[in-house]
Amino acid sequence: MRARRLGFLLICVASVIPVALPAYAAVVLITEEESKLPPLKGAVAADRRGITRGPKIEFIADSEPSHSPMHFQLKFVSYGGAKIDSDSIKFTYLKTPSVDLTDRVRPFVQATGIDIPDTQLPAGDHMLRVDIKDSDGRVGSTIFFLKVTP
């Protein structure tokens, strides 16, 4: 009798445990439709005057040009003991109109950068902008280009 109860309990517990899923799935950073938007018109504002202790953002490329899917990595560097405020990130695809990609990358944001192991991108040239703040309120920003071949 006791063995039956234990067996029934194990079946009940097993039925509520979710089936194991892969650790991650490919992230579509830019859709095909977004890549077909017109290019950004006019100059892109970037404040690069003087010496700043704001955070630095570095794009880490495996190869140039890249192929999809790719390993997408950005590295954040802060100065003067400040910490990166990962909640302040703003990630934008520079098209007309601009496309906010922040929600797509937010699950992969860490204090040290962004690391997306499997990123899907359509073929073409893509201009992206990343803005971030540190714990002292200083802003860091970078604009970089991704060239993706089919």
mmCIF file of C-alpha atoms in Angstrom:
data_model
loop_
_atom_site.group_PDB
_atom_site.id
_atom_site.type_symbol
_atom_site.label_atom_id
_atom_site.label_comp_id
_atom_site.label_asym_id
_atom_site.label_seq_id
_atom_site.Cartn_x
_atom_site.Cartn_y
_atom_site.Cartn_z
ATOM 1 C CA MET A 1 0.000 0.000 0.000
ATOM 2 C CA ARG A 2 2.781 2.369 0.945
ATOM 3 C CA ALA A 3 4.618 1.626 -2.342
ATOM 4 C CA ARG A 4 1.447 2.497 -4.301
ATOM 5 C CA ARG A 5 1.140 5.860 -2.562
ATOM 6 C CA LEU A 6 4.797 6.609 -3.201
ATOM 7 C CA GLY A 7 4.426 5.631 -6.878
ATOM 8 C CA PHE A 8 1.298 7.790 -7.210
ATOM 9 C CA LEU A 9 3.098 10.707 -5.550
ATOM 10 C CA LEU A 10 6.050 10.370 -7.941
ATOM 11 C CA ILE A 11 3.722 10.356 -10.954
ATOM 12 C CA CYS A 12 1.953 13.481 -9.677
ATOM 13 C CA VAL A 13 5.235 15.309 -9.084
ATOM 14 C CA ALA A 14 6.611 14.252 -12.479
ATOM 15 C CA SER A 15 3.501 15.565 -14.218
ATOM 16 C CA VAL A 16 4.027 19.120 -12.913
ATOM 17 C CA ILE A 17 7.764 19.298 -13.663
ATOM 18 C CA PRO A 18 8.214 20.998 -17.040
ATOM 19 C CA VAL A 19 9.977 19.189 -19.821
ATOM 20 C CA ALA A 20 13.592 20.298 -20.157
ATOM 21 C CA LEU A 21 14.005 22.922 -22.881
ATOM 22 C CA PRO A 22 17.213 24.051 -24.556
ATOM 23 C CA ALA A 23 19.159 26.628 -22.536
ATOM 24 C CA TYR A 24 18.564 29.217 -25.250
ATOM 25 C CA ALA A 25 17.058 29.620 -28.669
ATOM 26 C CA ALA A 26 18.307 31.778 -31.528
ATOM 27 C CA VAL A 27 17.542 35.444 -30.907
ATOM 28 C CA VAL A 28 16.287 37.434 -33.884
ATOM 29 C CA LEU A 29 18.024 40.746 -33.314
ATOM 30 C CA ILE A 30 16.816 42.401 -36.530
ATOM 31 C CA THR A 31 13.899 41.144 -38.595
ATOM 32 C CA GLU A 32 13.889 41.010 -42.383
ATOM 33 C CA GLU A 33 11.183 43.713 -42.458
ATOM 34 C CA GLU A 34 13.207 46.035 -40.207
ATOM 35 C CA SER A 35 16.290 45.622 -42.406
ATOM 36 C CA LYS A 36 14.254 46.846 -45.392
ATOM 37 C CA LEU A 37 13.401 50.176 -43.725
ATOM 38 C CA PRO A 38 15.013 53.224 -45.346
ATOM 39 C CA PRO A 39 18.482 54.166 -44.077
ATOM 40 C CA LEU A 40 18.841 56.852 -41.435
ATOM 41 C CA LYS A 41 18.845 60.343 -42.931
ATOM 42 C CA GLY A 42 21.151 63.039 -41.687
ATOM 43 C CA ALA A 43 23.994 62.971 -39.219
ATOM 44 C CA VAL A 44 24.051 60.784 -36.151
ATOM 45 C CA ALA A 45 24.587 62.731 -32.924
ATOM 46 C CA ALA A 46 27.608 61.587 -30.961
ATOM 47 C CA ASP A 47 29.237 63.628 -28.219
ATOM 48 C CA ARG A 48 32.935 62.778 -28.363
ATOM 49 C CA ARG A 49 34.434 66.057 -27.142
ATOM 50 C CA GLY A 50 37.147 66.112 -24.509
ATOM 51 C CA ILE A 51 38.218 63.514 -22.014
ATOM 52 C CA THR A 52 35.435 61.534 -20.404
ATOM 53 C CA ARG A 53 35.343 58.908 -17.701
ATOM 54 C CA GLY A 54 32.029 57.591 -18.922
ATOM 55 C CA PRO A 55 31.696 53.889 -19.678
ATOM 56 C CA LYS A 56 33.152 52.514 -22.898
ATOM 57 C CA ILE A 57 31.351 50.014 -25.137
ATOM 58 C CA GLU A 58 33.356 47.696 -27.393
ATOM 59 C CA PHE A 59 31.926 45.482 -30.127
ATOM 60 C CA ILE A 60 33.738 42.138 -30.222
ATOM 61 C CA ALA A 61 33.687 40.724 -33.744
ATOM 62 C CA ASP A 62 34.478 37.092 -34.510
ATOM 63 C CA SER A 63 35.089 37.919 -38.157
ATOM 64 C CA GLU A 64 34.319 40.627 -40.671
ATOM 65 C CA PRO A 65 31.997 40.218 -42.511
ATOM 66 C CA SER A 66 29.815 38.176 -40.187
ATOM 67 C CA HIS A 67 27.491 35.328 -41.055
ATOM 68 C CA SER A 68 24.114 34.608 -39.501
ATOM 69 C CA PRO A 69 23.682 33.031 -37.017
ATOM 70 C CA MET A 70 26.514 34.716 -35.140
ATOM 71 C CA HIS A 71 27.861 35.080 -31.629
ATOM 72 C CA PHE A 72 27.063 38.709 -30.720
ATOM 73 C CA GLN A 73 29.180 40.296 -27.993
ATOM 74 C CA LEU A 74 29.626 43.758 -26.547
ATOM 75 C CA LYS A 75 32.025 44.540 -23.706
ATOM 76 C CA PHE A 76 31.364 47.322 -21.163
ATOM 77 C CA VAL A 77 34.275 49.051 -19.424
ATOM 78 C CA SER A 78 33.710 51.452 -16.526
ATOM 79 C CA TYR A 79 36.200 53.809 -14.896
ATOM 80 C CA GLY A 80 36.940 55.282 -11.470
ATOM 81 C CA GLY A 81 35.307 52.461 -9.508
ATOM 82 C CA ALA A 82 31.882 53.090 -11.036
ATOM 83 C CA LYS A 83 29.652 50.137 -11.906
ATOM 84 C CA ILE A 84 27.656 49.706 -15.114
ATOM 85 C CA ASP A 85 23.928 50.339 -14.638
ATOM 86 C CA SER A 86 22.601 47.477 -16.783
ATOM 87 C CA ASP A 87 19.018 48.801 -16.445
ATOM 88 C CA SER A 88 20.005 51.984 -18.298
ATOM 89 C CA ILE A 89 20.863 50.266 -21.592
ATOM 90 C CA LYS A 90 19.325 51.558 -24.799
ATOM 91 C CA PHE A 91 19.931 49.520 -27.972
ATOM 92 C CA THR A 92 18.785 51.071 -31.259
ATOM 93 C CA TYR A 93 18.801 50.002 -34.912
ATOM 94 C CA LEU A 94 19.468 53.210 -36.836
ATOM 95 C CA LYS A 95 16.921 53.259 -39.635
ATOM 96 C CA THR A 96 14.067 55.588 -40.592
ATOM 97 C CA PRO A 97 12.261 55.301 -38.237
ATOM 98 C CA SER A 98 14.688 54.014 -35.593
ATOM 99 C CA VAL A 99 13.907 50.573 -34.154
ATOM 100 C CA ASP A 100 14.282 50.028 -30.397
ATOM 101 C CA LEU A 101 15.949 46.627 -29.883
ATOM 102 C CA THR A 102 16.429 47.025 -26.118
ATOM 103 C CA ASP A 103 13.829 44.431 -25.087
ATOM 104 C CA ARG A 104 15.394 41.846 -27.414
ATOM 105 C CA VAL A 105 18.834 42.129 -25.812
ATOM 106 C CA ARG A 106 17.816 42.837 -22.192
ATOM 107 C CA PRO A 107 17.863 39.139 -21.101
ATOM 108 C CA PHE A 108 21.518 38.975 -22.194
ATOM 109 C CA VAL A 109 22.740 42.198 -20.535
ATOM 110 C CA GLN A 110 25.269 41.839 -17.721
ATOM 111 C CA ALA A 111 27.480 44.344 -15.924
ATOM 112 C CA THR A 112 30.378 43.249 -18.148
ATOM 113 C CA GLY A 113 28.521 43.485 -21.466
ATOM 114 C CA ILE A 114 26.073 41.685 -23.736
ATOM 115 C CA ASP A 115 26.617 38.088 -24.790
ATOM 116 C CA ILE A 116 24.118 36.437 -27.163
ATOM 117 C CA PRO A 117 25.446 33.028 -28.269
ATOM 118 C CA ASP A 118 23.130 32.574 -31.271
ATOM 119 C CA THR A 119 21.933 35.756 -33.015
ATOM 120 C CA GLN A 120 19.935 35.800 -36.260
ATOM 121 C CA LEU A 121 20.428 38.786 -38.575
ATOM 122 C CA PRO A 122 19.386 39.342 -42.185
ATOM 123 C CA ALA A 123 22.118 39.841 -44.767
ATOM 124 C CA GLY A 124 23.159 43.445 -45.302
ATOM 125 C CA ASP A 125 24.775 46.402 -43.555
ATOM 126 C CA HIS A 126 23.316 47.318 -40.172
ATOM 127 C CA MET A 127 24.093 50.456 -38.145
ATOM 128 C CA LEU A 128 23.475 50.045 -34.405
ATOM 129 C CA ARG A 129 23.748 52.404 -31.438
ATOM 130 C CA VAL A 130 24.204 51.428 -27.797
ATOM 131 C CA ASP A 131 23.883 53.844 -24.872
ATOM 132 C CA ILE A 132 24.594 52.978 -21.239
ATOM 133 C CA LYS A 133 25.181 54.760 -17.915
ATOM 134 C CA ASP A 134 27.373 53.965 -14.965
ATOM 135 C CA SER A 135 26.582 54.261 -11.250
ATOM 136 C CA ASP A 136 27.955 57.842 -11.241
ATOM 137 C CA GLY A 137 25.473 58.865 -13.959
ATOM 138 C CA ARG A 138 28.081 59.190 -16.711
ATOM 139 C CA VAL A 139 26.913 58.156 -20.171
ATOM 140 C CA GLY A 140 28.743 56.007 -22.675
ATOM 141 C CA SER A 141 27.621 55.579 -26.265
ATOM 142 C CA THR A 142 28.863 53.871 -29.391
ATOM 143 C CA ILE A 143 27.710 53.402 -32.959
ATOM 144 C CA PHE A 144 28.953 50.420 -34.921
ATOM 145 C CA PHE A 145 28.255 48.680 -38.199
ATOM 146 C CA LEU A 146 27.546 45.000 -38.743
ATOM 147 C CA LYS A 147 28.109 43.646 -42.226
ATOM 148 C CA VAL A 148 26.287 40.331 -42.547
ATOM 149 C CA THR A 149 26.781 38.135 -45.587
ATOM 150 C CA PRO A 150 24.307 35.448 -46.682
#
